[in-house]
C-alpha atoms as a printed R data frame, in Angstrom:
    type eleno elety resid chain resno        x      y       z
1   ATOM     1    CA   UNK     A     1  -13.013 31.859 -31.371
2   ATOM     2    CA   UNK     A     2  -12.900 33.620 -34.614
3   ATOM     3    CA   UNK     A     3  -14.934 31.260 -36.325
4   ATOM     4    CA   UNK     A     4  -17.446 30.917 -33.147
5   ATOM     5    CA   UNK     A     5  -17.719 35.223 -33.306
6   ATOM     6    CA   UNK     A     6  -17.763 34.602 -37.014
7   ATOM     7    CA   UNK     A     7  -20.375 31.845 -36.971
8   ATOM     8    CA   UNK     A     8  -22.868 34.087 -34.433
9   ATOM     9    CA   UNK     A     9  -22.813 37.349 -36.356
10  ATOM    10    CA   UNK     A    10  -24.046 35.655 -39.562
11  ATOM    11    CA   UNK     A    11  -26.549 33.964 -37.434
12  ATOM    12    CA   UNK     A    12  -27.456 37.399 -36.233
13  ATOM    13    CA   UNK     A    13  -27.381 38.657 -39.819
14  ATOM    14    CA   UNK     A    14  -29.077 35.717 -41.131
15  ATOM    15    CA   UNK     A    15  -31.602 35.963 -38.319
16  ATOM    16    CA   UNK     A    16  -32.367 39.557 -39.151
17  ATOM    17    CA   UNK     A    17  -32.603 39.170 -42.694
18  ATOM    18    CA   UNK     A    18  -35.158 36.420 -42.556
19  ATOM    19    CA   UNK     A    19  -37.279 38.364 -39.328
20  ATOM    20    CA   UNK     A    20  -37.114 41.505 -42.540
21  ATOM    21    CA   UNK     A    21  -38.422 39.499 -44.767
22  ATOM    22    CA   UNK     A    22  -41.240 38.031 -43.061
23  ATOM    23    CA   UNK     A    23  -42.116 41.264 -41.871
24  ATOM    24    CA   UNK     A    24  -42.115 42.244 -45.618
25  ATOM    25    CA   UNK     A    25  -44.492 39.630 -46.659
26  ATOM    26    CA   UNK     A    26  -46.780 41.071 -44.078
27  ATOM    27    CA   UNK     A    27  -46.870 44.356 -45.264
28  ATOM    28    CA   UNK     A    28  -47.617 42.841 -48.813
29  ATOM    29    CA   UNK     A    29  -50.337 40.423 -47.064
30  ATOM    30    CA   UNK     A    30  -51.990 43.513 -45.716
31  ATOM    31    CA   UNK     A    31  -51.906 45.422 -48.973
32  ATOM    32    CA   UNK     A    32  -53.301 42.686 -50.783
33  ATOM    33    CA   UNK     A    33  -56.037 41.914 -48.391
34  ATOM    34    CA   UNK     A    34  -58.360 43.569 -50.910
35  ATOM    35    CA   UNK     A    35  -57.905 41.094 -53.855
36  ATOM    36    CA   UNK     A    36  -57.979 37.616 -51.580
37  ATOM    37    CA   UNK     A    37  -61.837 36.621 -52.233
38  ATOM    38    CA   UNK     A    38  -64.152 36.391 -49.539
39  ATOM    39    CA   UNK     A    39  -67.112 33.955 -49.378
40  ATOM    40    CA   UNK     A    40  -68.363 32.974 -53.212
41  ATOM    41    CA   UNK     A    41  -71.953 32.773 -53.257
42  ATOM    42    CA   UNK     A    42  -72.129 29.632 -55.584
43  ATOM    43    CA   UNK     A    43  -70.705 26.624 -54.560
44  ATOM    44    CA   UNK     A    44  -67.883 27.229 -57.383
45  ATOM    45    CA   UNK     A    45  -67.171 23.674 -57.682
46  ATOM    46    CA   UNK     A    46  -66.726 24.167 -60.756
47  ATOM    47    CA   UNK     A    47  -64.065 26.512 -60.335
48  ATOM    48    CA   UNK     A    48  -66.065 28.423 -62.744
49  ATOM    49    CA   UNK     A    49  -68.807 31.375 -61.966
50  ATOM    50    CA   UNK     A    50  -71.791 30.057 -62.540
51  ATOM    51    CA   UNK     A    51  -74.348 31.020 -65.718
52  ATOM    52    CA   UNK     A    52  -76.468 33.298 -65.392
53  ATOM    53    CA   UNK     A    53  -80.314 32.131 -64.579
54  ATOM    54    CA   UNK     A    54  -83.359 33.025 -66.076
55  ATOM    55    CA   UNK     A    55  -84.160 34.514 -62.834
56  ATOM    56    CA   UNK     A    56  -80.429 36.375 -62.881
57  ATOM    57    CA   UNK     A    57  -81.297 37.616 -65.624
58  ATOM    58    CA   UNK     A    58  -84.596 39.360 -64.236
59  ATOM    59    CA   UNK     A    59  -83.717 40.519 -61.677
60  ATOM    60    CA   UNK     A    60  -80.216 41.767 -62.710
61  ATOM    61    CA   UNK     A    61  -81.482 43.414 -66.385
62  ATOM    62    CA   UNK     A    62  -81.586 47.363 -66.580
63  ATOM    63    CA   UNK     A    63  -84.079 46.749 -69.179
64  ATOM    64    CA   UNK     A    64  -86.704 43.760 -69.473
65  ATOM    65    CA   UNK     A    65  -89.240 43.297 -71.664
66  ATOM    66    CA   UNK     A    66  -91.476 41.026 -73.756
67  ATOM    67    CA   UNK     A    67  -91.091 41.221 -77.286
68  ATOM    68    CA   UNK     A    68  -93.127 39.538 -80.379
69  ATOM    69    CA   UNK     A    69  -92.341 39.090 -84.260
70  ATOM    70    CA   UNK     A    70  -93.253 42.385 -85.910
71  ATOM    71    CA   UNK     A    71  -96.508 42.497 -87.840
72  ATOM    72    CA   UNK     A    72  -94.986 44.085 -90.415
73  ATOM    73    CA   UNK     A    73  -92.200 41.388 -90.654
74  ATOM    74    CA   UNK     A    74  -92.379 38.376 -88.695
75  ATOM    75    CA   UNK     A    75  -88.820 37.878 -88.743
76  ATOM    76    CA   UNK     A    76  -87.741 40.591 -86.615
77  ATOM    77    CA   UNK     A    77  -88.695 41.155 -82.625
78  ATOM    78    CA   UNK     A    78  -90.954 44.253 -81.716
79  ATOM    79    CA   UNK     A    79  -90.989 45.157 -78.069
80  ATOM    80    CA   UNK     A    80  -94.990 44.540 -76.528
81  ATOM    81    CA   UNK     A    81  -94.781 45.250 -73.327
82  ATOM    82    CA   UNK     A    82  -91.692 47.043 -71.127
83  ATOM    83    CA   UNK     A    83  -91.586 45.574 -68.027
84  ATOM    84    CA   UNK     A    84  -88.588 47.326 -66.868
85  ATOM    85    CA   UNK     A    85  -86.647 50.381 -68.200
86  ATOM    86    CA   UNK     A    86  -87.917 53.421 -70.070
87  ATOM    87    CA   UNK     A    87  -89.456 54.495 -72.969
88  ATOM    88    CA   UNK     A    88  -86.279 54.311 -74.607
89  ATOM    89    CA   UNK     A    89  -85.534 51.115 -75.766
90  ATOM    90    CA   UNK     A    90  -82.869 49.498 -78.481
91  ATOM    91    CA   UNK     A    91  -83.674 47.480 -81.290
92  ATOM    92    CA   UNK     A    92  -83.445 44.081 -80.790
93  ATOM    93    CA   UNK     A    93  -81.725 42.838 -82.965
94  ATOM    94    CA   UNK     A    94  -81.500 39.437 -83.192
95  ATOM    95    CA   UNK     A    95  -83.856 37.114 -85.877
96  ATOM    96    CA   UNK     A    96  -86.872 35.425 -84.749
97  ATOM    97    CA   UNK     A    97  -85.833 31.931 -85.181
98  ATOM    98    CA   UNK     A    98  -88.430 29.266 -87.080
99  ATOM    99    CA   UNK     A    99  -89.578 27.338 -84.001
100 ATOM   100    CA   UNK     A   100  -90.290 30.133 -82.267
101 ATOM   101    CA   UNK     A   101  -91.992 32.163 -84.717
102 ATOM   102    CA   UNK     A   102  -94.214 28.981 -85.500
103 ATOM   103    CA   UNK     A   103  -95.100 28.905 -81.820
104 ATOM   104    CA   UNK     A   104  -95.406 32.085 -81.301
105 ATOM   105    CA   UNK     A   105  -97.605 32.352 -84.501
106 ATOM   106    CA   UNK     A   106  -99.865 29.175 -83.075
107 ATOM   107    CA   UNK     A   107 -100.624 30.835 -79.483
108 ATOM   108    CA   UNK     A   108 -100.998 35.008 -79.910
109 ATOM   109    CA   UNK     A   109 -100.901 35.439 -75.686
110 ATOM   110    CA   UNK     A   110  -97.414 34.069 -75.409
111 ATOM   111    CA   UNK     A   111  -94.177 36.709 -75.451
112 ATOM   112    CA   UNK     A   112  -90.131 36.162 -75.779
113 ATOM   113    CA   UNK     A   113  -88.281 37.638 -72.670
114 ATOM   114    CA   UNK     A   114  -85.710 39.592 -73.259
115 ATOM   115    CA   UNK     A   115  -82.611 40.935 -70.974
116 ATOM   116    CA   UNK     A   116  -80.589 44.177 -72.000
117 ATOM   117    CA   UNK     A   117  -78.076 45.086 -70.029
118 ATOM   118    CA   UNK     A   118  -74.778 47.727 -71.034
119 ATOM   119    CA   UNK     A   119  -72.191 44.527 -70.773
120 ATOM   120    CA   UNK     A   120  -74.080 41.744 -72.563
121 ATOM   121    CA   UNK     A   121  -76.664 44.350 -75.133
122 ATOM   122    CA   UNK     A   122  -79.963 42.021 -75.554
123 ATOM   123    CA   UNK     A   123  -79.817 38.463 -74.004
124 ATOM   124    CA   UNK     A   124  -83.124 36.366 -74.879
125 ATOM   125    CA   UNK     A   125  -84.123 34.727 -71.297
126 ATOM   126    CA   UNK     A   126  -86.536 32.792 -72.121
127 ATOM   127    CA   UNK     A   127  -89.910 31.529 -74.217
128 ATOM   128    CA   UNK     A   128  -93.185 33.059 -72.060
129 ATOM   129    CA   UNK     A   129  -96.266 30.799 -71.697
130 ATOM   130    CA   UNK     A   130  -98.145 30.087 -69.262
131 ATOM   131    CA   UNK     A   131  -95.764 27.524 -67.423
132 ATOM   132    CA   UNK     A   132  -93.273 30.418 -67.372
133 ATOM   133    CA   UNK     A   133  -95.808 33.018 -66.181
134 ATOM   134    CA   UNK     A   134  -95.490 32.590 -62.820
135 ATOM   135    CA   UNK     A   135  -91.638 32.280 -62.486
136 ATOM   136    CA   UNK     A   136  -91.737 35.989 -64.263
137 ATOM   137    CA   UNK     A   137  -94.294 37.101 -61.429
138 ATOM   138    CA   UNK     A   138  -92.639 35.722 -58.473
139 ATOM   139    CA   UNK     A   139  -89.239 36.886 -59.835
140 ATOM   140    CA   UNK     A   140  -90.338 40.530 -60.944
141 ATOM   141    CA   UNK     A   141  -92.325 40.495 -57.359
142 ATOM   142    CA   UNK     A   142  -88.434 40.042 -55.614
143 ATOM   143    CA   UNK     A   143  -86.352 42.050 -58.103
144 ATOM   144    CA   UNK     A   144  -85.047 43.807 -55.611
145 ATOM   145    CA   UNK     A   145  -84.410 41.232 -52.737
146 ATOM   146    CA   UNK     A   146  -82.947 38.700 -54.988
147 ATOM   147    CA   UNK     A   147  -80.321 40.709 -56.760
148 ATOM   148    CA   UNK     A   148  -77.409 39.224 -55.619
149 ATOM   149    CA   UNK     A   149  -78.450 36.927 -53.131
150 ATOM   150    CA   UNK     A   150  -80.018 33.601 -52.331
151 ATOM   151    CA   UNK     A   151  -82.588 34.592 -49.459
152 ATOM   152    CA   UNK     A   152  -84.559 32.284 -48.115
153 ATOM   153    CA   UNK     A   153  -87.610 33.036 -50.273
154 ATOM   154    CA   UNK     A   154  -85.586 32.860 -53.530
155 ATOM   155    CA   UNK     A   155  -84.416 28.883 -52.024
156 ATOM   156    CA   UNK     A   156  -88.199 28.783 -51.048
157 ATOM   157    CA   UNK     A   157  -89.456 29.355 -54.412
158 ATOM   158    CA   UNK     A   158  -86.750 26.795 -55.757
159 ATOM   159    CA   UNK     A   159  -87.392 24.253 -53.876
160 ATOM   160    CA   UNK     A   160  -91.194 24.473 -54.887
161 ATOM   161    CA   UNK     A   161  -90.151 24.216 -58.605
162 ATOM   162    CA   UNK     A   162  -88.811 20.829 -58.193
163 ATOM   163    CA   UNK     A   163  -92.173 18.705 -58.645
164 ATOM   164    CA   UNK     A   164  -92.798 20.933 -62.173
165 ATOM   165    CA   UNK     A   165  -92.935 18.082 -65.060
166 ATOM   166    CA   UNK     A   166  -92.077 21.211 -66.987
167 ATOM   167    CA   UNK     A   167  -88.822 20.759 -68.324
168 ATOM   168    CA   UNK     A   168  -87.954 24.533 -67.997
169 ATOM   169    CA   UNK     A   169  -88.833 24.417 -64.701
170 ATOM   170    CA   UNK     A   170  -86.232 21.440 -64.150
171 ATOM   171    CA   UNK     A   171  -83.253 23.668 -66.017
172 ATOM   172    CA   UNK     A   172  -83.670 27.160 -63.705
173 ATOM   173    CA   UNK     A   173  -83.561 24.217 -60.168
174 ATOM   174    CA   UNK     A   174  -81.058 23.030 -61.870
175 ATOM   175    CA   UNK     A   175  -79.210 26.518 -62.661
176 ATOM   176    CA   UNK     A   176  -80.146 27.918 -59.220
177 ATOM   177    CA   UNK     A   177  -78.882 25.203 -57.334
178 ATOM   178    CA   UNK     A   178  -75.439 25.657 -58.521
179 ATOM   179    CA   UNK     A   179  -75.364 28.586 -56.695
180 ATOM   180    CA   UNK     A   180  -76.341 27.855 -53.263
181 ATOM   181    CA   UNK     A   181  -73.161 27.022 -50.730
182 ATOM   182    CA   UNK     A   182  -72.913 23.599 -50.156
183 ATOM   183    CA   UNK     A   183  -73.657 23.747 -46.173
184 ATOM   184    CA   UNK     A   184  -77.006 25.423 -47.383
185 ATOM   185    CA   UNK     A   185  -77.700 22.804 -50.559
186 ATOM   186    CA   UNK     A   186  -77.208 20.013 -47.407
187 ATOM   187    CA   UNK     A   187  -80.250 21.253 -45.310
188 ATOM   188    CA   UNK     A   188  -82.501 21.812 -48.592
189 ATOM   189    CA   UNK     A   189  -85.385 18.797 -49.041
190 ATOM   190    CA   UNK     A   190  -84.016 18.070 -52.312
191 ATOM   191    CA   UNK     A   191  -86.334 15.141 -54.439
192 ATOM   192    CA   UNK     A   192  -84.547 14.755 -57.638
193 ATOM   193    CA   UNK     A   193  -84.529 11.175 -58.991
194 ATOM   194    CA   UNK     A   194  -81.068  9.522 -59.528
195 ATOM   195    CA   UNK     A   195  -82.636  8.569 -63.014
196 ATOM   196    CA   UNK     A   196  -82.869 11.936 -63.887
197 ATOM   197    CA   UNK     A   197  -79.235 12.965 -62.678
198 ATOM   198    CA   UNK     A   198  -77.300 10.084 -64.294
199 ATOM   199    CA   UNK     A   199  -79.172 10.355 -67.562
200 ATOM   200    CA   UNK     A   200  -77.937 13.868 -68.224
201 ATOM   201    CA   UNK     A   201  -74.978 14.048 -66.400
202 ATOM   202    CA   UNK     A   202  -72.502 13.254 -69.300
203 ATOM   203    CA   UNK     A   203  -74.977 14.375 -72.020
204 ATOM   204    CA   UNK     A   204  -73.430 17.528 -73.656
205 ATOM   205    CA   UNK     A   205  -76.394 19.667 -73.134
206 ATOM   206    CA   UNK     A   206  -76.360 18.205 -68.837
207 ATOM   207    CA   UNK     A   207  -72.701 19.002 -68.800
208 ATOM   208    CA   UNK     A   208  -72.795 22.499 -67.678
209 ATOM   209    CA   UNK     A   209  -74.398 21.519 -64.732
210 ATOM   210    CA   UNK     A   210  -71.950 18.406 -64.115
211 ATOM   211    CA   UNK     A   211  -70.641 19.377 -60.568
212 ATOM   212    CA   UNK     A   212  -74.126 20.604 -58.910
213 ATOM   213    CA   UNK     A   213  -75.366 17.026 -60.562
214 ATOM   214    CA   UNK     A   214  -72.469 14.937 -58.898
215 ATOM   215    CA   UNK     A   215  -73.478 17.055 -56.145
216 ATOM   216    CA   UNK     A   216  -76.794 16.077 -55.893
217 ATOM   217    CA   UNK     A   217  -76.131 12.284 -56.222
218 ATOM   218    CA   UNK     A   218  -73.807 12.635 -52.839
219 ATOM   219    CA   UNK     A   219  -76.273 14.086 -51.252
220 ATOM   220    CA   UNK     A   220  -78.790 11.339 -52.500
221 ATOM   221    CA   UNK     A   221  -77.003  8.674 -51.332
222 ATOM   222    CA   UNK     A   222  -78.585  5.887 -52.864
223 ATOM   223    CA   UNK     A   223  -76.662  2.737 -54.316
224 ATOM   224    CA   UNK     A   224  -76.925  4.097 -57.975
225 ATOM   225    CA   UNK     A   225  -75.691  7.583 -56.924
226 ATOM   226    CA   UNK     A   226  -72.798  5.993 -54.798
227 ATOM   227    CA   UNK     A   227  -71.512  3.393 -57.804
228 ATOM   228    CA   UNK     A   228  -71.708  6.568 -60.509
229 ATOM   229    CA   UNK     A   229  -69.216  8.747 -57.437
230 ATOM   230    CA   UNK     A   230  -67.110  5.549 -56.698
231 ATOM   231    CA   UNK     A   231  -66.883  4.707 -60.560
232 ATOM   232    CA   UNK     A   232  -65.552  8.590 -61.255
233 ATOM   233    CA   UNK     A   233  -62.991  8.933 -58.282
234 ATOM   234    CA   UNK     A   234  -61.130  5.292 -58.802
235 ATOM   235    CA   UNK     A   235  -60.954  6.203 -62.911
236 ATOM   236    CA   UNK     A   236  -59.284  9.555 -62.176
237 ATOM   237    CA   UNK     A   237  -56.742  9.070 -59.585
238 ATOM   238    CA   UNK     A   238  -54.089  8.492 -62.286
239 ATOM   239    CA   UNK     A   239  -55.385 11.023 -64.557
240 ATOM   240    CA   UNK     A   240  -53.146 14.480 -64.821
241 ATOM   241    CA   UNK     A   241  -57.230 16.361 -64.736
242 ATOM   242    CA   UNK     A   242  -60.093 15.368 -64.415
243 ATOM   243    CA   UNK     A   243  -63.171 18.685 -64.687
244 ATOM   244    CA   UNK     A   244  -65.160 18.720 -61.766
245 ATOM   245    CA   UNK     A   245  -63.131 16.807 -59.548
246 ATOM   246    CA   UNK     A   246  -64.094 18.830 -56.525
247 ATOM   247    CA   UNK     A   247  -68.044 18.175 -57.088
248 ATOM   248    CA   UNK     A   248  -66.789 14.391 -57.164
249 ATOM   249    CA   UNK     A   249  -64.760 14.166 -53.947
250 ATOM   250    CA   UNK     A   250  -67.498 16.367 -52.177
251 ATOM   251    CA   UNK     A   251  -69.836 13.810 -53.160
252 ATOM   252    CA   UNK     A   252  -68.000 11.049 -52.081
253 ATOM   253    CA   UNK     A   253  -67.024 12.814 -48.623
254 ATOM   254    CA   UNK     A   254  -70.928 13.245 -48.304
255 ATOM   255    CA   UNK     A   255  -71.115  9.686 -49.261
256 ATOM   256    CA   UNK     A   256  -68.413  7.927 -47.103
257 ATOM   257    CA   UNK     A   257  -67.541 10.867 -44.608
258 ATOM   258    CA   UNK     A   258  -63.788 10.913 -42.701
259 ATOM   259    CA   UNK     A   259  -63.032  7.276 -44.382
260 ATOM   260    CA   UNK     A   260  -63.479  9.346 -47.616
261 ATOM   261    CA   UNK     A   261  -61.264 11.509 -46.893
262 ATOM   262    CA   UNK     A   262  -58.792  9.647 -46.049
263 ATOM   263    CA   UNK     A   263  -58.951  7.379 -49.072
264 ATOM   264    CA   UNK     A   264  -58.930 10.702 -51.547
265 ATOM   265    CA   UNK     A   265  -55.826 11.758 -49.550
266 ATOM   266    CA   UNK     A   266  -53.698  8.561 -50.003
267 ATOM   267    CA   UNK     A   267  -54.819  8.047 -53.262
268 ATOM   268    CA   UNK     A   268  -54.230 11.341 -54.717
269 ATOM   269    CA   UNK     A   269  -53.930 14.332 -52.238
270 ATOM   270    CA   UNK     A   270  -50.510 12.101 -51.255
271 ATOM   271    CA   UNK     A   271  -49.042 10.977 -54.040
272 ATOM   272    CA   UNK     A   272  -45.972 13.158 -55.462
273 ATOM   273    CA   UNK     A   273  -46.950 12.627 -58.860
274 ATOM   274    CA   UNK     A   274  -49.885 14.241 -58.962
275 ATOM   275    CA   UNK     A   275  -50.158 17.601 -60.273
276 ATOM   276    CA   UNK     A   276  -50.949 20.295 -58.287
277 ATOM   277    CA   UNK     A   277  -54.018 21.840 -59.877
278 ATOM   278    CA   UNK     A   278  -55.604 18.593 -60.023
279 ATOM   279    CA   UNK     A   279  -54.612 18.678 -56.056
280 ATOM   280    CA   UNK     A   280  -56.549 22.164 -55.970
281 ATOM   281    CA   UNK     A   281  -59.831 20.372 -56.461
282 ATOM   282    CA   UNK     A   282  -59.565 17.748 -53.838
283 ATOM   283    CA   UNK     A   283  -58.724 20.442 -51.269
284 ATOM   284    CA   UNK     A   284  -61.299 22.359 -52.489
285 ATOM   285    CA   UNK     A   285  -64.040 19.755 -51.837
286 ATOM   286    CA   UNK     A   286  -62.108 19.244 -48.227
287 ATOM   287    CA   UNK     A   287  -62.490 22.765 -47.174
288 ATOM   288    CA   UNK     A   288  -65.728 23.036 -48.081
289 ATOM   289    CA   UNK     A   289  -66.365 19.900 -45.653
290 ATOM   290    CA   UNK     A   290  -64.441 20.649 -43.139
291 ATOM   291    CA   UNK     A   291  -66.163 24.344 -42.922
292 ATOM   292    CA   UNK     A   292  -69.353 22.060 -42.480
293 ATOM   293    CA   UNK     A   293  -68.138 20.864 -38.743
294 ATOM   294    CA   UNK     A   294  -68.085 17.079 -38.224
295 ATOM   295    CA   UNK     A   295  -65.792 16.521 -35.922
296 ATOM   296    CA   UNK     A   296  -64.287 12.890 -37.368
297 ATOM   297    CA   UNK     A   297  -64.026 14.392 -41.120
298 ATOM   298    CA   UNK     A   298  -62.418 18.081 -39.574
299 ATOM   299    CA   UNK     A   299  -59.882 15.299 -38.196
300 ATOM   300    CA   UNK     A   300  -59.411 14.060 -41.214
301 ATOM   301    CA   UNK     A   301  -59.116 16.375 -43.231
302 ATOM   302    CA   UNK     A   302  -56.804 18.337 -40.766
303 ATOM   303    CA   UNK     A   303  -54.110 15.109 -40.616
304 ATOM   304    CA   UNK     A   304  -54.817 15.371 -44.781
305 ATOM   305    CA   UNK     A   305  -53.391 18.784 -45.225
306 ATOM   306    CA   UNK     A   306  -51.060 18.588 -42.540
307 ATOM   307    CA   UNK     A   307  -49.563 15.733 -44.844
308 ATOM   308    CA   UNK     A   308  -49.588 17.760 -47.740
309 ATOM   309    CA   UNK     A   309  -48.279 20.585 -46.752
310 ATOM   310    CA   UNK     A   310  -45.032 18.723 -45.213
311 ATOM   311    CA   UNK     A   311  -44.747 16.560 -48.048
312 ATOM   312    CA   UNK     A   312  -44.769 19.182 -50.689
313 ATOM   313    CA   UNK     A   313  -44.650 22.927 -49.245
314 ATOM   314    CA   UNK     A   314  -45.456 24.514 -52.728
315 ATOM   315    CA   UNK     A   315  -48.767 22.910 -52.153
316 ATOM   316    CA   UNK     A   316  -49.615 25.428 -49.307
317 ATOM   317    CA   UNK     A   317  -50.748 27.903 -51.382
318 ATOM   318    CA   UNK     A   318  -53.369 25.878 -52.904
319 ATOM   319    CA   UNK     A   319  -54.608 25.441 -49.274
320 ATOM   320    CA   UNK     A   320  -54.551 28.895 -48.136
321 ATOM   321    CA   UNK     A   321  -56.530 29.709 -51.345
322 ATOM   322    CA   UNK     A   322  -59.280 27.674 -51.565
323 ATOM   323    CA   UNK     A   323  -59.788 27.756 -47.525
324 ATOM   324    CA   UNK     A   324  -59.520 31.652 -47.581
325 ATOM   325    CA   UNK     A   325  -62.173 31.596 -50.166
326 ATOM   326    CA   UNK     A   326  -64.113 30.076 -47.820
327 ATOM   327    CA   UNK     A   327  -63.022 32.368 -44.570
328 ATOM   328    CA   UNK     A   328  -62.338 29.130 -43.095
329 ATOM   329    CA   UNK     A   329  -58.899 30.263 -41.058
330 ATOM   330    CA   UNK     A   330  -58.264 27.016 -39.451
331 ATOM   331    CA   UNK     A   331  -54.864 26.797 -41.286
332 ATOM   332    CA   UNK     A   332  -52.543 28.995 -40.234
333 ATOM   333    CA   UNK     A   333  -50.492 26.940 -37.734
334 ATOM   334    CA   UNK     A   334  -49.212 24.510 -41.032
335 ATOM   335    CA   UNK     A   335  -48.781 27.827 -43.441
336 ATOM   336    CA   UNK     A   336  -46.912 29.953 -41.037
337 ATOM   337    CA   UNK     A   337  -44.019 28.551 -40.842
338 ATOM   338    CA   UNK     A   338  -43.677 28.418 -44.639
339 ATOM   339    CA   UNK     A   339  -43.688 32.484 -44.705
340 ATOM   340    CA   UNK     A   340  -40.372 32.250 -42.234
341 ATOM   341    CA   UNK     A   341  -38.742 28.873 -44.448
342 ATOM   342    CA   UNK     A   342  -39.327 30.683 -47.294
343 ATOM   343    CA   UNK     A   343  -39.610 27.599 -49.313
344 ATOM   344    CA   UNK     A   344  -42.091 28.399 -51.982
345 ATOM   345    CA   UNK     A   345  -42.102 31.400 -55.004
346 ATOM   346    CA   UNK     A   346  -42.463 34.894 -53.900
347 ATOM   347    CA   UNK     A   347  -46.146 35.427 -55.443
348 ATOM   348    CA   UNK     A   348  -47.222 31.815 -53.332
349 ATOM   349    CA   UNK     A   349  -45.519 33.470 -50.559
350 ATOM   350    CA   UNK     A   350  -47.776 36.655 -50.841
351 ATOM   351    CA   UNK     A   351  -50.705 34.381 -50.660
352 ATOM   352    CA   UNK     A   352  -50.142 32.721 -47.962
353 ATOM   353    CA   UNK     A   353  -48.848 35.829 -45.852
354 ATOM   354    CA   UNK     A   354  -52.445 37.273 -46.709
355 ATOM   355    CA   UNK     A   355  -54.376 33.818 -45.260
356 ATOM   356    CA   UNK     A   356  -52.308 34.015 -42.249
357 ATOM   357    CA   UNK     A   357  -52.526 37.742 -41.906
358 ATOM   358    CA   UNK     A   358  -56.543 37.965 -42.869
359 ATOM   359    CA   UNK     A   359  -56.787 34.666 -39.844
360 ATOM   360    CA   UNK     A   360  -55.051 36.895 -37.419
361 ATOM   361    CA   UNK     A   361  -57.790 40.110 -38.375
362 ATOM   362    CA   UNK     A   362  -60.033 37.317 -37.729
363 ATOM   363    CA   UNK     A   363  -59.135 36.091 -34.351
364 ATOM   364    CA   UNK     A   364  -59.121 39.600 -33.151
């Protein structure tokens, strides 16, 4: 009887303690909601914020000028025309490099575009010749509507530049597409050559855009693209880390559908030896494709996520993080038990609790 009473009393105390911790976590999660990122503008498959493109500099700059070498000192830039800003223009403390000096001397109509912000100072944006003039004028015409946004007019303009033979235009298009959410990217009329994408995929200059180029290869679906994506996934299966794995994994799922999800789960996601920071890139790719809404892929993704969290509760935080970044609240059932079990670190519990709180908030 004493043993039974003590056991029951301990159980009630333990339950009250558990309920108290859960309530505390929920309160903490509510406080943390403002710190949980919403949907990102960029596809962000490289897990870093994309570089500013020339169009970003044009629409966001506080001051925007065209400059040429000073007649009295050809090694120094002098403002030729103010496009944005007032007459209080700080000096451009950048020297005219030799190639620019030669080009500008040969074509008096050409200029160099500089943008200025308090954060970065002067930034050289582009060499403005006849081929860049239309980009500059169109962007200036849409300067207000394109600030921190990717409206249809900006997408249409970028898509229209695909067929341009000008190398600068190709770079702008790739950089702009790097900011487009994947679901929207799939709907665009993209006409990139596999040869060009594959040629630049592993170059030093093309590496900063490797993620978007991998995605474009996945969307193209050609035999050459398929071979490249498959080779990468097979090659990195046993690595501890692989840059841009998220983009290649998303391309792999695009090419192979639900069977691609299952392959990624069997070879990496459900392998207990794989490091979590590497697996987060796989989860990122799965969360993106889950949000697109293909029923077979959604089922395969859910099975994979369930298996991952059941085998490794500490992986719950990467699920919460990646699905919350896409405002996808489908993982509440698999994550909520982790709050009560308290089988993960406190900081991770807060992230998971914030996800659960937001999912319930979205359901109301």
